[in-house]
Amino acid sequence: MKKVLNELYIVEENDTLDGIAAKYNTSFLSILLQNNILPKMIKKGKVLFIKRKIN
């Protein structure tokens, strides 16, 4: 059984959704859905909630 880890991430300058998703082993769509946001809402300082599965 995989465990789910909930984390907070603060968007930094030049971050991309793809880059953030890769860092947390998730998809950019998952990040958008978890935070109920649109891609244009990703700006420096934005706090994102990220759920990721860990072994």
PDB file of C-alpha atoms in Angstrom:
ATOM      1  CA  MET A   1       0.000   0.000   0.000  1.00  0.00           C
ATOM      2  CA  LYS A   2       1.292   3.448  -0.899  1.00  0.00           C
ATOM      3  CA  LYS A   3       1.092   6.300   1.559  1.00  0.00           C
ATOM      4  CA  VAL A   4       0.054   9.819   0.621  1.00  0.00           C
ATOM      5  CA  LEU A   5       2.143  12.749   1.782  1.00  0.00           C
ATOM      6  CA  ASN A   6       0.589  16.226   1.903  1.00  0.00           C
ATOM      7  CA  GLU A   7       2.994  19.106   1.396  1.00  0.00           C
ATOM      8  CA  LEU A   8       2.920  22.851   0.947  1.00  0.00           C
ATOM      9  CA  TYR A   9       4.954  24.465  -1.811  1.00  0.00           C
ATOM     10  CA  ILE A  10       5.542  28.187  -2.280  1.00  0.00           C
ATOM     11  CA  VAL A  11       5.964  29.082  -5.941  1.00  0.00           C
ATOM     12  CA  GLU A  12       9.318  30.672  -6.703  1.00  0.00           C
ATOM     13  CA  GLU A  13      10.468  32.899  -9.551  1.00  0.00           C
ATOM     14  CA  ASN A  14      10.615  31.012 -12.886  1.00  0.00           C
ATOM     15  CA  ASP A  15       8.776  27.936 -11.542  1.00  0.00           C
ATOM     16  CA  THR A  16       6.617  26.042 -14.001  1.00  0.00           C
ATOM     17  CA  LEU A  17       3.796  23.640 -13.257  1.00  0.00           C
ATOM     18  CA  ASP A  18       5.648  20.903 -15.121  1.00  0.00           C
ATOM     19  CA  GLY A  19       8.772  21.536 -13.061  1.00  0.00           C
ATOM     20  CA  ILE A  20       6.911  21.547  -9.763  1.00  0.00           C
ATOM     21  CA  ALA A  21       5.028  18.383 -10.739  1.00  0.00           C
ATOM     22  CA  ALA A  22       8.260  16.604 -11.677  1.00  0.00           C
ATOM     23  CA  LYS A  23       9.852  17.601  -8.368  1.00  0.00           C
ATOM     24  CA  TYR A  24       6.967  16.027  -6.437  1.00  0.00           C
ATOM     25  CA  ASN A  25       6.418  13.039  -8.744  1.00  0.00           C
ATOM     26  CA  THR A  26       2.889  14.093  -9.684  1.00  0.00           C
ATOM     27  CA  SER A  27       1.179  15.725 -12.668  1.00  0.00           C
ATOM     28  CA  PHE A  28       0.538  19.389 -13.303  1.00  0.00           C
ATOM     29  CA  LEU A  29      -3.161  18.568 -13.748  1.00  0.00           C
ATOM     30  CA  SER A  30      -3.225  16.966 -10.305  1.00  0.00           C
ATOM     31  CA  ILE A  31      -1.745  20.145  -8.791  1.00  0.00           C
ATOM     32  CA  LEU A  32      -4.355  22.288 -10.535  1.00  0.00           C
ATOM     33  CA  LEU A  33      -7.220  20.080  -9.369  1.00  0.00           C
ATOM     34  CA  GLN A  34      -5.966  19.797  -5.785  1.00  0.00           C
ATOM     35  CA  ASN A  35      -5.727  23.579  -5.534  1.00  0.00           C
ATOM     36  CA  ASN A  36      -8.824  24.417  -7.597  1.00  0.00           C
ATOM     37  CA  ILE A  37      -6.859  26.869  -9.742  1.00  0.00           C
ATOM     38  CA  LEU A  38      -6.039  27.656 -13.369  1.00  0.00           C
ATOM     39  CA  PRO A  39      -2.494  27.705 -14.794  1.00  0.00           C
ATOM     40  CA  LYS A  40      -2.518  31.508 -15.089  1.00  0.00           C
ATOM     41  CA  MET A  41      -2.954  31.706 -11.308  1.00  0.00           C
ATOM     42  CA  ILE A  42       0.540  30.296 -10.671  1.00  0.00           C
ATOM     43  CA  LYS A  43       2.657  33.242  -9.570  1.00  0.00           C
ATOM     44  CA  LYS A  44       5.635  33.797  -7.296  1.00  0.00           C
ATOM     45  CA  GLY A  45       4.563  33.486  -3.651  1.00  0.00           C
ATOM     46  CA  LYS A  46       1.457  31.378  -4.376  1.00  0.00           C
ATOM     47  CA  VAL A  47       1.062  28.539  -1.856  1.00  0.00           C
ATOM     48  CA  LEU A  48       0.189  25.182  -3.406  1.00  0.00           C
ATOM     49  CA  PHE A  49      -1.047  22.086  -1.640  1.00  0.00           C
ATOM     50  CA  ILE A  50       0.537  18.980  -3.133  1.00  0.00           C
ATOM     51  CA  LYS A  51      -0.421  15.376  -2.436  1.00  0.00           C
ATOM     52  CA  ARG A  52       2.049  12.778  -3.560  1.00  0.00           C
ATOM     53  CA  LYS A  53       2.284   9.054  -3.199  1.00  0.00           C
ATOM     54  CA  ILE A  54       5.341   7.611  -1.504  1.00  0.00           C
ATOM     55  CA  ASN A  55       6.526   4.042  -1.067  1.00  0.00           C
TER      56      ASN A  55
END
